[in-house]
Amino acid sequence: MFTAHHLKAIENKSTPFYFYEVDLFRATLASLNAAKGNYHVHYALKANANPVLLKEIVSAGLGADCVSGNEVKHALDNGFKANAIAFAGVGKSDTEILRALEAGIFAFNVESIPELEVIHELAKKTGKQAAIALRINPNVDAYTHKYITTGLEENKFGINPHEFDAVLSKIAQLHHLRLEGLHFHIGSQIQDLSVFKNLCTRINEINKWFLQKGTNIAYINAGGGLGVNYHEPDNYRIPDFKRFFDVFRTFLDLQPQQVVHFELGRCIIAQCGSLISKVLYVKEGVTTHFAILDAGMTELIRPALYQAYHKIENLSVNLPATSKYDVVGPVCESSDCFGKAVLLPPTKRGDLIAIRTAGAYGEAMSNHYNLRSAEAPVYFST
Ligand code: LLP
């Protein structure tokens, strides 16, 4: 809910822009830290790499999870320690690997046997040791949108169990690699916690397999994926981190020396951000009214790409929501639609519209399609 204080920060600005509630963000980080106990959390920069927000994350003591060389650089430039940076991704280039080796990152999350060979070759050439975790495809269904499901056999991510023997024989020959962890990430926007229980069961089986082979695994990285409530952002402002971590505390069977890492993105930042836009036109269709905004899929692509729901509010009118609008953007694509038949109060040109829960994968996925203006500006509540 936007307080008078927030509304003041929003008024008289040119739209569209992203608005982050820093007070809520700090409270979210405090709640995460209170719940995580001795678990290590790396923030997934891909969700939102805005430097102002990263500063808060560094102060809260989190590490970073990166998926490109530029993200690794950005994390270092914004104060994350190299030894707290995990570097994942199915397609790391030689240049990206070399830079990460140079920086001395915490771990490469390795996704295939050919990647093991390339990291080894580059580490050998530069006289380094690369600390690695094997990204494992546990074949656990995340029951989320198919574009953000990653842990099934048919997905491109991770190493499949039938390759484990070959991986261990390979690693035994690659002396510039140090196997330290097992990494899992099965998908994003997971709200049913029983999915994480299923993940724990698979992790236990796989961890046991490696142990029986005499491999010393120092840590488990259970990835990210905790979902948020897009339908009721005001009732679920801060995710229930305790319930999430308790699943792992209850169901993971660890060796005494083993520690657990996570790579959370969305649940840390999603509820803290909104996309603020203005109504350019209200247009009467044959069966519907259209509210045409000055923000589009260029500022928030999630509805177009994943048919994702985001709550839409009219901040200018304090009347009951009695009319239905298709809320659309200006981009020349029919998929540039934030919501169909959205209940709003009677809405007119110039009204300010908030598209909620846009903190994760909003600004980070913005683009310039249709030669729309470069980055939309960003404002923060104090
Ligand atoms: N770790 C790895 C290896 C990942 O691939 C991801 C996200 C994360 C951690 C962080 O996941 P999170 O906690 O944010 O769920 N653009 C999509 C989401 C794509 C997620 C990609 N990987 C969306 O807007 O829903």
mmCIF file of C-alpha atoms and ligand atoms in Angstrom:
data_model
loop_
_atom_site.group_PDB
_atom_site.id
_atom_site.type_symbol
_atom_site.label_atom_id
_atom_site.label_comp_id
_atom_site.label_asym_id
_atom_site.label_seq_id
_atom_site.Cartn_x
_atom_site.Cartn_y
_atom_site.Cartn_z
ATOM 1 C CA MET A 1 0.000 0.000 0.000
ATOM 2 C CA PHE A 2 1.324 3.429 -0.858
ATOM 3 C CA THR A 3 1.514 5.677 2.183
ATOM 4 C CA ALA A 4 1.148 9.468 1.971
ATOM 5 C CA HIS A 5 4.923 9.547 2.339
ATOM 6 C CA HIS A 6 5.372 7.311 -0.709
ATOM 7 C CA LEU A 7 2.816 9.225 -2.743
ATOM 8 C CA LYS A 8 4.707 12.414 -2.019
ATOM 9 C CA ALA A 9 7.897 10.817 -3.345
ATOM 10 C CA ILE A 10 6.063 9.778 -6.510
ATOM 11 C CA GLU A 11 4.150 12.936 -7.445
ATOM 12 C CA ASN A 12 5.284 15.355 -10.138
ATOM 13 C CA LYS A 13 7.812 13.018 -11.696
ATOM 14 C CA SER A 14 7.870 12.231 -15.368
ATOM 15 C CA THR A 15 6.667 8.708 -16.037
ATOM 16 C CA PRO A 16 7.293 5.828 -16.428
ATOM 17 C CA PHE A 17 9.699 5.055 -13.610
ATOM 18 C CA TYR A 18 10.551 2.350 -11.092
ATOM 19 C CA PHE A 19 9.914 3.130 -7.469
ATOM 20 C CA TYR A 20 11.619 1.201 -4.674
ATOM 21 C CA GLU A 21 10.498 1.262 -1.056
ATOM 22 C CA VAL A 22 13.836 1.250 0.706
ATOM 23 C CA ASP A 23 12.254 0.977 4.162
ATOM 24 C CA LEU A 24 10.489 -2.249 3.133
ATOM 25 C CA PHE A 25 13.664 -3.499 1.483
ATOM 26 C CA ARG A 26 15.646 -3.043 4.681
ATOM 27 C CA ALA A 27 12.948 -4.771 6.702
ATOM 28 C CA THR A 28 12.980 -7.668 4.210
ATOM 29 C CA LEU A 29 16.751 -8.062 4.515
ATOM 30 C CA ALA A 30 16.535 -7.923 8.317
ATOM 31 C CA SER A 31 13.855 -10.607 8.289
ATOM 32 C CA LEU A 32 15.923 -12.793 5.954
ATOM 33 C CA ASN A 33 18.959 -12.449 8.196
ATOM 34 C CA ALA A 34 16.931 -13.264 11.312
ATOM 35 C CA ALA A 35 15.594 -16.438 9.675
ATOM 36 C CA LYS A 36 18.656 -17.822 7.920
ATOM 37 C CA GLY A 37 20.602 -18.969 10.994
ATOM 38 C CA ASN A 38 23.921 -20.434 9.854
ATOM 39 C CA TYR A 39 22.882 -20.684 6.194
ATOM 40 C CA HIS A 40 24.745 -18.550 3.625
ATOM 41 C CA VAL A 41 22.665 -16.484 1.210
ATOM 42 C CA HIS A 42 23.948 -15.173 -2.118
ATOM 43 C CA TYR A 43 21.702 -12.566 -3.705
ATOM 44 C CA ALA A 44 20.918 -13.370 -7.364
ATOM 45 C CA LEU A 45 21.872 -10.161 -9.153
ATOM 46 C CA LYS A 46 19.827 -11.093 -12.198
ATOM 47 C CA ALA A 47 16.662 -10.172 -10.292
ATOM 48 C CA ASN A 48 17.747 -6.557 -9.899
ATOM 49 C CA ALA A 49 21.254 -5.137 -10.067
ATOM 50 C CA ASN A 50 20.458 -1.530 -9.189
ATOM 51 C CA PRO A 51 23.537 -0.176 -7.342
ATOM 52 C CA VAL A 52 21.508 1.556 -4.612
ATOM 53 C CA LEU A 53 19.845 -1.734 -3.754
ATOM 54 C CA LEU A 54 23.101 -3.691 -3.999
ATOM 55 C CA LYS A 55 24.629 -1.383 -1.411
ATOM 56 C CA GLU A 56 21.888 -2.391 1.045
ATOM 57 C CA ILE A 57 22.490 -6.063 0.251
ATOM 58 C CA VAL A 58 26.232 -5.759 0.837
ATOM 59 C CA SER A 59 25.561 -4.008 4.170
ATOM 60 C CA ALA A 60 23.236 -6.844 5.135
ATOM 61 C CA GLY A 61 26.166 -9.239 4.648
ATOM 62 C CA LEU A 62 24.855 -11.316 1.732
ATOM 63 C CA GLY A 63 27.055 -12.783 -0.989
ATOM 64 C CA ALA A 64 26.281 -12.613 -4.718
ATOM 65 C CA ASP A 65 25.077 -15.096 -7.313
ATOM 66 C CA CYS A 66 26.077 -14.067 -10.833
ATOM 67 C CA VAL A 67 25.320 -15.475 -14.272
ATOM 68 C CA SER A 68 27.593 -13.444 -16.525
ATOM 69 C CA GLY A 69 31.033 -11.918 -16.458
ATOM 70 C CA ASN A 70 29.424 -8.492 -16.351
ATOM 71 C CA GLU A 71 27.402 -9.484 -13.294
ATOM 72 C CA VAL A 72 30.591 -10.683 -11.597
ATOM 73 C CA LYS A 73 32.243 -7.357 -12.406
ATOM 74 C CA HIS A 74 29.175 -5.417 -11.272
ATOM 75 C CA ALA A 75 29.092 -7.344 -7.985
ATOM 76 C CA LEU A 76 32.780 -6.584 -7.359
ATOM 77 C CA ASP A 77 32.343 -2.922 -8.347
ATOM 78 C CA ASN A 78 29.473 -2.627 -5.888
ATOM 79 C CA GLY A 79 31.285 -3.981 -2.885
ATOM 80 C CA PHE A 80 30.700 -7.738 -2.838
ATOM 81 C CA LYS A 81 33.810 -9.655 -1.792
ATOM 82 C CA ALA A 82 35.166 -11.992 -4.472
ATOM 83 C CA ASN A 83 35.097 -14.911 -2.047
ATOM 84 C CA ALA A 84 31.327 -14.460 -1.664
ATOM 85 C CA ILE A 85 30.530 -14.615 -5.405
ATOM 86 C CA ALA A 86 29.144 -17.741 -7.062
ATOM 87 C CA PHE A 87 29.201 -17.789 -10.857
ATOM 88 C CA ALA A 88 26.550 -19.939 -12.568
ATOM 89 C CA GLY A 89 25.289 -20.275 -16.134
ATOM 90 C CA VAL A 90 25.330 -22.893 -18.899
ATOM 91 C CA GLY A 91 27.399 -20.817 -21.308
ATOM 92 C CA LYS A 92 30.352 -19.133 -19.622
ATOM 93 C CA SER A 93 32.781 -17.716 -22.199
ATOM 94 C CA ASP A 94 36.566 -18.058 -21.882
ATOM 95 C CA THR A 95 36.891 -14.341 -21.148
ATOM 96 C CA GLU A 96 34.277 -14.551 -18.406
ATOM 97 C CA ILE A 97 35.988 -17.570 -16.847
ATOM 98 C CA LEU A 98 39.415 -15.919 -16.958
ATOM 99 C CA ARG A 99 38.145 -12.757 -15.267
ATOM 100 C CA ALA A 100 36.434 -14.755 -12.536
ATOM 101 C CA LEU A 101 39.607 -16.816 -11.977
ATOM 102 C CA GLU A 102 41.598 -13.620 -11.773
ATOM 103 C CA ALA A 103 39.188 -12.209 -9.175
ATOM 104 C CA GLY A 104 39.312 -15.405 -7.091
ATOM 105 C CA ILE A 105 35.573 -16.015 -6.766
ATOM 106 C CA PHE A 106 33.959 -18.371 -4.249
ATOM 107 C CA ALA A 107 32.782 -20.912 -6.841
ATOM 108 C CA PHE A 108 32.048 -21.724 -10.444
ATOM 109 C CA ASN A 109 28.780 -23.610 -10.599
ATOM 110 C CA VAL A 110 29.700 -25.962 -13.425
ATOM 111 C CA GLU A 111 26.970 -27.245 -15.712
ATOM 112 C CA SER A 112 28.653 -29.831 -17.984
ATOM 113 C CA ILE A 113 31.743 -32.011 -18.549
ATOM 114 C CA PRO A 114 33.017 -29.816 -21.416
ATOM 115 C CA GLU A 115 32.799 -26.808 -19.093
ATOM 116 C CA LEU A 116 34.870 -28.656 -16.451
ATOM 117 C CA GLU A 117 37.570 -29.171 -19.076
ATOM 118 C CA VAL A 118 37.597 -25.555 -20.212
ATOM 119 C CA ILE A 119 37.722 -24.114 -16.678
ATOM 120 C CA HIS A 120 40.536 -26.534 -15.874
ATOM 121 C CA GLU A 121 42.510 -25.611 -18.975
ATOM 122 C CA LEU A 122 42.198 -21.886 -18.249
ATOM 123 C CA ALA A 123 43.039 -22.338 -14.558
ATOM 124 C CA LYS A 124 46.113 -24.371 -15.494
ATOM 125 C CA LYS A 125 47.236 -21.779 -18.020
ATOM 126 C CA THR A 126 47.016 -19.007 -15.439
ATOM 127 C CA GLY A 127 48.417 -21.031 -12.553
ATOM 128 C CA LYS A 128 45.172 -20.931 -10.535
ATOM 129 C CA GLN A 129 42.962 -23.383 -8.704
ATOM 130 C CA ALA A 130 39.256 -23.085 -9.513
ATOM 131 C CA ALA A 131 36.819 -23.842 -6.700
ATOM 132 C CA ILE A 132 33.804 -25.547 -8.241
ATOM 133 C CA ALA A 133 30.358 -26.802 -7.420
ATOM 134 C CA LEU A 134 28.614 -29.233 -9.741
ATOM 135 C CA ARG A 135 25.252 -27.956 -10.860
ATOM 136 C CA ILE A 136 23.087 -31.001 -10.738
ATOM 137 C CA ASN A 137 19.870 -31.586 -12.568
ATOM 138 C CA PRO A 138 17.835 -33.380 -9.887
ATOM 139 C CA ASN A 139 14.770 -33.927 -12.098
ATOM 140 C CA VAL A 140 12.443 -32.331 -9.531
ATOM 141 C CA ASP A 141 9.363 -30.588 -10.895
ATOM 142 C CA ALA A 142 9.023 -27.023 -9.591
ATOM 143 C CA TYR A 143 5.376 -26.779 -10.769
ATOM 144 C CA THR A 144 5.929 -23.249 -11.986
ATOM 145 C CA HIS A 145 5.746 -21.588 -15.423
ATOM 146 C CA LYS A 146 7.579 -23.710 -17.992
ATOM 147 C CA TYR A 147 9.935 -20.865 -18.918
ATOM 148 C CA ILE A 148 11.184 -20.645 -15.322
ATOM 149 C CA THR A 149 11.394 -24.377 -14.606
ATOM 150 C CA THR A 150 15.022 -25.483 -14.679
ATOM 151 C CA GLY A 151 15.413 -28.767 -12.821
ATOM 152 C CA LEU A 152 13.831 -31.269 -15.217
ATOM 153 C CA GLU A 153 15.724 -33.685 -17.462
ATOM 154 C CA GLU A 154 14.498 -31.852 -20.539
ATOM 155 C CA ASN A 155 15.943 -28.499 -19.352
ATOM 156 C CA LYS A 156 19.320 -27.304 -20.587
ATOM 157 C CA PHE A 157 20.707 -26.788 -17.081
ATOM 158 C CA GLY A 158 22.932 -28.979 -14.963
ATOM 159 C CA ILE A 159 24.591 -32.387 -14.997
ATOM 160 C CA ASN A 160 22.358 -35.465 -15.058
ATOM 161 C CA PRO A 161 22.866 -38.365 -12.596
ATOM 162 C CA HIS A 162 23.894 -40.838 -15.323
ATOM 163 C CA GLU A 163 26.993 -38.653 -15.869
ATOM 164 C CA PHE A 164 28.165 -38.629 -12.232
ATOM 165 C CA ASP A 165 30.718 -41.466 -12.586
ATOM 166 C CA ALA A 166 32.216 -39.852 -15.665
ATOM 167 C CA VAL A 167 32.340 -36.474 -13.897
ATOM 168 C CA LEU A 168 34.222 -37.897 -10.923
ATOM 169 C CA SER A 169 36.757 -39.705 -13.120
ATOM 170 C CA LYS A 170 37.256 -36.517 -15.086
ATOM 171 C CA ILE A 171 37.738 -34.364 -11.976
ATOM 172 C CA ALA A 172 40.301 -36.843 -10.630
ATOM 173 C CA GLN A 173 42.483 -35.936 -13.631
ATOM 174 C CA LEU A 174 41.940 -32.175 -13.502
ATOM 175 C CA HIS A 175 44.303 -30.968 -10.807
ATOM 176 C CA HIS A 176 43.476 -27.292 -11.128
ATOM 177 C CA LEU A 177 39.863 -27.903 -10.079
ATOM 178 C CA ARG A 178 38.791 -28.263 -6.461
ATOM 179 C CA LEU A 179 35.354 -29.840 -6.090
ATOM 180 C CA GLU A 180 33.699 -28.274 -3.057
ATOM 181 C CA GLY A 181 29.974 -28.173 -3.556
ATOM 182 C CA LEU A 182 26.836 -29.611 -5.097
ATOM 183 C CA HIS A 183 24.532 -27.006 -6.607
ATOM 184 C CA PHE A 184 20.820 -27.263 -7.343
ATOM 185 C CA HIS A 185 18.323 -24.759 -8.721
ATOM 186 C CA ILE A 186 15.015 -26.162 -9.895
ATOM 187 C CA GLY A 187 13.080 -23.070 -10.873
ATOM 188 C CA SER A 188 11.647 -19.756 -9.841
ATOM 189 C CA GLN A 189 8.426 -18.383 -8.305
ATOM 190 C CA ILE A 190 7.863 -21.557 -6.291
ATOM 191 C CA GLN A 191 5.119 -20.998 -3.733
ATOM 192 C CA ASP A 192 4.358 -24.572 -2.754
ATOM 193 C CA LEU A 193 7.005 -25.389 -0.151
ATOM 194 C CA SER A 194 6.505 -29.134 -0.628
ATOM 195 C CA VAL A 195 8.498 -28.695 -3.841
ATOM 196 C CA PHE A 196 11.509 -27.746 -1.701
ATOM 197 C CA LYS A 197 10.853 -30.784 0.475
ATOM 198 C CA ASN A 198 11.056 -32.931 -2.677
ATOM 199 C CA LEU A 199 14.278 -31.146 -3.566
ATOM 200 C CA CYS A 200 15.727 -32.003 -0.137
ATOM 201 C CA THR A 201 14.929 -35.680 -0.691
ATOM 202 C CA ARG A 202 16.812 -35.650 -4.001
ATOM 203 C CA ILE A 203 19.711 -33.678 -2.512
ATOM 204 C CA ASN A 204 20.010 -36.287 0.260
ATOM 205 C CA GLU A 205 20.155 -39.146 -2.255
ATOM 206 C CA ILE A 206 22.729 -37.389 -4.409
ATOM 207 C CA ASN A 207 24.818 -36.187 -1.455
ATOM 208 C CA LYS A 208 24.888 -39.774 -0.182
ATOM 209 C CA TRP A 209 25.995 -41.067 -3.577
ATOM 210 C CA PHE A 210 28.976 -38.700 -3.634
ATOM 211 C CA LEU A 211 29.854 -39.607 -0.038
ATOM 212 C CA GLN A 212 29.824 -43.296 -0.842
ATOM 213 C CA LYS A 213 32.275 -42.587 -3.648
ATOM 214 C CA GLY A 214 34.579 -41.074 -1.041
ATOM 215 C CA THR A 215 34.134 -37.516 -2.333
ATOM 216 C CA ASN A 216 34.348 -34.792 0.232
ATOM 217 C CA ILE A 217 31.546 -32.294 -0.369
ATOM 218 C CA ALA A 218 31.937 -29.179 1.796
ATOM 219 C CA TYR A 219 28.613 -27.534 0.973
ATOM 220 C CA ILE A 220 25.232 -27.851 -0.660
ATOM 221 C CA ASN A 221 23.967 -24.890 -2.671
ATOM 222 C CA ALA A 222 20.185 -25.227 -2.840
ATOM 223 C CA GLY A 223 19.719 -22.352 -5.326
ATOM 224 C CA GLY A 224 16.882 -19.859 -5.249
ATOM 225 C CA GLY A 225 13.283 -19.975 -6.335
ATOM 226 C CA LEU A 226 11.190 -18.913 -3.341
ATOM 227 C CA GLY A 227 8.098 -17.223 -4.776
ATOM 228 C CA VAL A 228 6.185 -14.141 -3.716
ATOM 229 C CA ASN A 229 2.498 -13.271 -3.617
ATOM 230 C CA TYR A 230 1.742 -11.167 -6.694
ATOM 231 C CA HIS A 231 -1.991 -11.088 -5.944
ATOM 232 C CA GLU A 232 -1.831 -9.588 -2.458
ATOM 233 C CA PRO A 233 1.353 -7.533 -2.200
ATOM 234 C CA ASP A 234 0.091 -5.583 0.800
ATOM 235 C CA ASN A 235 -0.798 -8.663 2.855
ATOM 236 C CA TYR A 236 2.451 -10.473 2.058
ATOM 237 C CA ARG A 237 4.985 -7.684 2.039
ATOM 238 C CA ILE A 238 7.811 -9.821 3.443
ATOM 239 C CA PRO A 239 8.081 -13.494 2.464
ATOM 240 C CA ASP A 240 7.968 -16.102 5.198
ATOM 241 C CA PHE A 241 11.692 -16.836 5.172
ATOM 242 C CA LYS A 242 11.507 -18.860 8.362
ATOM 243 C CA ARG A 243 9.047 -21.371 6.874
ATOM 244 C CA PHE A 244 11.265 -21.655 3.806
ATOM 245 C CA PHE A 245 14.522 -22.297 5.690
ATOM 246 C CA ASP A 246 12.727 -24.612 8.129
ATOM 247 C CA VAL A 247 11.968 -26.983 5.250
ATOM 248 C CA PHE A 248 15.702 -27.384 4.678
ATOM 249 C CA ARG A 249 16.463 -27.562 8.410
ATOM 250 C CA THR A 250 13.921 -30.338 8.748
ATOM 251 C CA PHE A 251 14.549 -32.398 5.630
ATOM 252 C CA LEU A 252 18.206 -32.031 4.634
ATOM 253 C CA ASP A 253 20.519 -34.770 5.916
ATOM 254 C CA LEU A 254 23.930 -33.182 6.149
ATOM 255 C CA GLN A 255 27.314 -34.459 7.190
ATOM 256 C CA PRO A 256 28.545 -32.679 10.346
ATOM 257 C CA GLN A 257 30.956 -30.425 8.440
ATOM 258 C CA GLN A 258 28.609 -29.578 5.565
ATOM 259 C CA VAL A 259 27.107 -26.094 5.227
ATOM 260 C CA VAL A 260 24.267 -24.828 3.061
ATOM 261 C CA HIS A 261 24.154 -21.945 0.617
ATOM 262 C CA PHE A 262 21.197 -20.367 -1.190
ATOM 263 C CA GLU A 263 20.871 -18.046 -4.186
ATOM 264 C CA LEU A 264 17.717 -16.047 -3.628
ATOM 265 C CA GLY A 265 16.660 -13.248 -5.934
ATOM 266 C CA ARG A 266 12.972 -12.555 -6.420
ATOM 267 C CA CYS A 267 11.807 -13.021 -2.832
ATOM 268 C CA ILE A 268 14.304 -10.419 -1.588
ATOM 269 C CA ILE A 269 13.370 -7.550 -3.877
ATOM 270 C CA ALA A 270 10.079 -8.223 -5.721
ATOM 271 C CA GLN A 271 7.630 -6.641 -3.273
ATOM 272 C CA CYS A 272 9.802 -3.558 -2.754
ATOM 273 C CA GLY A 273 9.450 -2.253 -6.298
ATOM 274 C CA SER A 274 6.620 -0.840 -8.399
ATOM 275 C CA LEU A 275 6.481 0.411 -11.934
ATOM 276 C CA ILE A 276 4.770 3.797 -11.942
ATOM 277 C CA SER A 277 3.097 4.895 -15.127
ATOM 278 C CA LYS A 278 0.532 7.375 -16.397
ATOM 279 C CA VAL A 279 -2.638 6.781 -18.399
ATOM 280 C CA LEU A 280 -2.140 8.282 -21.841
ATOM 281 C CA TYR A 281 -5.563 7.448 -23.253
ATOM 282 C CA VAL A 282 -8.739 5.691 -22.315
ATOM 283 C CA LYS A 283 -10.059 4.112 -25.477
ATOM 284 C CA GLU A 284 -13.412 2.441 -26.009
ATOM 285 C CA GLY A 285 -13.176 -0.925 -27.744
ATOM 286 C CA VAL A 286 -16.125 -2.999 -28.941
ATOM 287 C CA THR A 287 -16.437 -5.040 -25.777
ATOM 288 C CA THR A 288 -13.870 -3.483 -23.490
ATOM 289 C CA HIS A 289 -12.331 -0.230 -22.315
ATOM 290 C CA PHE A 290 -8.588 0.094 -22.809
ATOM 291 C CA ALA A 291 -6.398 2.044 -20.432
ATOM 292 C CA ILE A 292 -3.302 2.798 -22.492
ATOM 293 C CA LEU A 293 -0.249 3.491 -20.328
ATOM 294 C CA ASP A 294 3.062 5.183 -21.029
ATOM 295 C CA ALA A 295 4.868 2.076 -19.668
ATOM 296 C CA GLY A 296 4.932 -1.122 -21.644
ATOM 297 C CA MET A 297 6.573 -4.510 -22.028
ATOM 298 C CA THR A 298 9.819 -2.564 -22.440
ATOM 299 C CA GLU A 299 9.700 -1.634 -18.729
ATOM 300 C CA LEU A 300 8.075 -4.847 -17.429
ATOM 301 C CA ILE A 301 8.096 -7.833 -19.756
ATOM 302 C CA ARG A 302 6.809 -10.467 -17.312
ATOM 303 C CA PRO A 303 3.110 -10.317 -18.294
ATOM 304 C CA ALA A 304 3.977 -10.585 -22.010
ATOM 305 C CA LEU A 305 6.610 -13.294 -21.569
ATOM 306 C CA TYR A 306 5.149 -15.509 -18.844
ATOM 307 C CA GLN A 307 1.502 -14.364 -18.756
ATOM 308 C CA ALA A 308 2.445 -13.200 -15.265
ATOM 309 C CA TYR A 309 -0.068 -11.458 -13.025
ATOM 310 C CA HIS A 310 0.855 -8.122 -11.446
ATOM 311 C CA LYS A 311 -1.574 -6.140 -9.320
ATOM 312 C CA ILE A 312 -2.518 -2.854 -10.959
ATOM 313 C CA GLU A 313 -3.721 0.150 -8.949
ATOM 314 C CA ASN A 314 -4.912 3.630 -9.807
ATOM 315 C CA LEU A 315 -3.101 5.949 -7.387
ATOM 316 C CA SER A 316 -4.961 9.089 -8.455
ATOM 317 C CA VAL A 317 -8.532 8.072 -7.720
ATOM 318 C CA ASN A 318 -9.810 7.036 -4.333
ATOM 319 C CA LEU A 319 -13.110 5.460 -5.390
ATOM 320 C CA PRO A 320 -14.349 1.849 -5.471
ATOM 321 C CA ALA A 321 -13.064 -0.272 -8.351
ATOM 322 C CA THR A 322 -16.205 -0.568 -10.470
ATOM 323 C CA SER A 323 -14.990 -0.549 -14.073
ATOM 324 C CA LYS A 324 -13.033 -3.069 -16.090
ATOM 325 C CA TYR A 325 -10.114 -2.125 -18.314
ATOM 326 C CA ASP A 326 -7.612 -3.944 -20.440
ATOM 327 C CA VAL A 327 -4.476 -2.220 -19.211
ATOM 328 C CA VAL A 328 -2.019 -2.071 -22.090
ATOM 329 C CA GLY A 329 1.261 -0.436 -23.054
ATOM 330 C CA PRO A 330 2.243 1.590 -26.121
ATOM 331 C CA VAL A 331 4.468 -1.035 -27.781
ATOM 332 C CA CYS A 332 3.413 -2.390 -31.175
ATOM 333 C CA GLU A 333 2.703 -5.937 -29.995
ATOM 334 C CA SER A 334 -0.623 -7.367 -28.901
ATOM 335 C CA SER A 335 1.188 -9.096 -26.040
ATOM 336 C CA ASP A 336 2.038 -5.668 -24.603
ATOM 337 C CA CYS A 337 -0.758 -6.009 -22.080
ATOM 338 C CA PHE A 338 -0.369 -5.767 -18.294
ATOM 339 C CA GLY A 339 -3.771 -7.218 -17.503
ATOM 340 C CA LYS A 340 -7.129 -7.998 -19.042
ATOM 341 C CA ALA A 341 -10.456 -6.929 -17.521
ATOM 342 C CA VAL A 342 -8.682 -5.310 -14.577
ATOM 343 C CA LEU A 343 -11.085 -3.834 -12.029
ATOM 344 C CA LEU A 344 -10.219 -0.172 -11.423
ATOM 345 C CA PRO A 345 -12.089 2.929 -10.338
ATOM 346 C CA PRO A 346 -13.276 5.093 -13.256
ATOM 347 C CA THR A 347 -9.943 5.951 -14.859
ATOM 348 C CA LYS A 348 -8.960 8.887 -17.037
ATOM 349 C CA ARG A 349 -6.048 10.375 -18.940
ATOM 350 C CA GLY A 350 -3.306 11.534 -16.588
ATOM 351 C CA ASP A 351 -4.078 9.133 -13.727
ATOM 352 C CA LEU A 352 -1.028 7.570 -12.048
ATOM 353 C CA ILE A 353 -0.976 3.788 -12.201
ATOM 354 C CA ALA A 354 1.154 1.503 -10.039
ATOM 355 C CA ILE A 355 2.068 -1.953 -11.278
ATOM 356 C CA ARG A 356 3.047 -3.743 -8.126
ATOM 357 C CA THR A 357 5.617 -6.407 -7.231
ATOM 358 C CA ALA A 358 7.877 -5.226 -10.036
ATOM 359 C CA GLY A 359 11.117 -5.131 -8.036
ATOM 360 C CA ALA A 360 12.394 -8.446 -9.391
ATOM 361 C CA TYR A 361 12.901 -9.023 -13.106
ATOM 362 C CA GLY A 362 11.347 -5.631 -13.947
ATOM 363 C CA GLU A 363 14.109 -3.085 -14.338
ATOM 364 C CA ALA A 364 16.568 -5.956 -14.880
ATOM 365 C CA MET A 365 14.730 -7.198 -17.978
ATOM 366 C CA SER A 366 13.908 -3.789 -19.444
ATOM 367 C CA ASN A 367 14.797 -3.249 -23.074
ATOM 368 C CA HIS A 368 14.607 -0.674 -25.849
ATOM 369 C CA TYR A 369 12.243 -2.376 -28.285
ATOM 370 C CA ASN A 370 10.491 0.091 -30.604
ATOM 371 C CA LEU A 371 13.436 2.402 -29.847
ATOM 372 C CA ARG A 372 11.710 3.349 -26.647
ATOM 373 C CA SER A 373 13.742 5.651 -24.413
ATOM 374 C CA ALA A 374 16.746 4.263 -22.634
ATOM 375 C CA GLU A 375 16.359 3.166 -19.013
ATOM 376 C CA ALA A 376 13.320 4.481 -17.206
ATOM 377 C CA PRO A 377 14.423 6.529 -14.210
ATOM 378 C CA VAL A 378 14.437 5.120 -10.724
ATOM 379 C CA TYR A 379 13.321 6.733 -7.462
ATOM 380 C CA PHE A 380 13.640 5.504 -3.908
ATOM 381 C CA SER A 381 11.576 6.154 -0.830
ATOM 382 C CA THR A 382 13.751 7.298 2.030
HETATM 383 N N1 LLP B 1 20.136 -19.348 -9.060
HETATM 384 C C1 LLP B 1 20.082 -19.680 -10.363
HETATM 385 C C2 LLP B 1 21.049 -20.643 -10.908
HETATM 386 C C3 LLP B 1 19.084 -19.129 -11.188
HETATM 387 O O1 LLP B 1 19.011 -19.471 -12.463
HETATM 388 C C4 LLP B 1 18.139 -18.223 -10.630
HETATM 389 C C5 LLP B 1 17.099 -17.621 -11.453
HETATM 390 C C6 LLP B 1 18.267 -17.879 -9.265
HETATM 391 C C7 LLP B 1 19.269 -18.482 -8.512
HETATM 392 C C8 LLP B 1 17.347 -16.910 -8.578
HETATM 393 O O2 LLP B 1 16.049 -17.377 -8.583
HETATM 394 P P1 LLP B 1 14.885 -16.611 -7.785
HETATM 395 O O3 LLP B 1 15.177 -16.731 -6.326
HETATM 396 O O4 LLP B 1 14.867 -15.177 -8.236
HETATM 397 O O5 LLP B 1 13.664 -17.342 -8.169
HETATM 398 N N2 LLP B 1 12.717 -13.778 -15.360
HETATM 399 C C9 LLP B 1 11.933 -14.757 -14.654
HETATM 400 C C10 LLP B 1 12.734 -15.481 -13.594
HETATM 401 C C11 LLP B 1 13.944 -16.181 -14.148
HETATM 402 C C12 LLP B 1 14.772 -16.825 -13.079
HETATM 403 C C13 LLP B 1 16.061 -17.290 -13.644
HETATM 404 N N3 LLP B 1 16.941 -17.897 -12.699
HETATM 405 C C14 LLP B 1 10.705 -14.067 -14.055
HETATM 406 O O6 LLP B 1 10.536 -12.870 -14.243
HETATM 407 O O7 LLP B 1 9.880 -14.724 -13.438
#
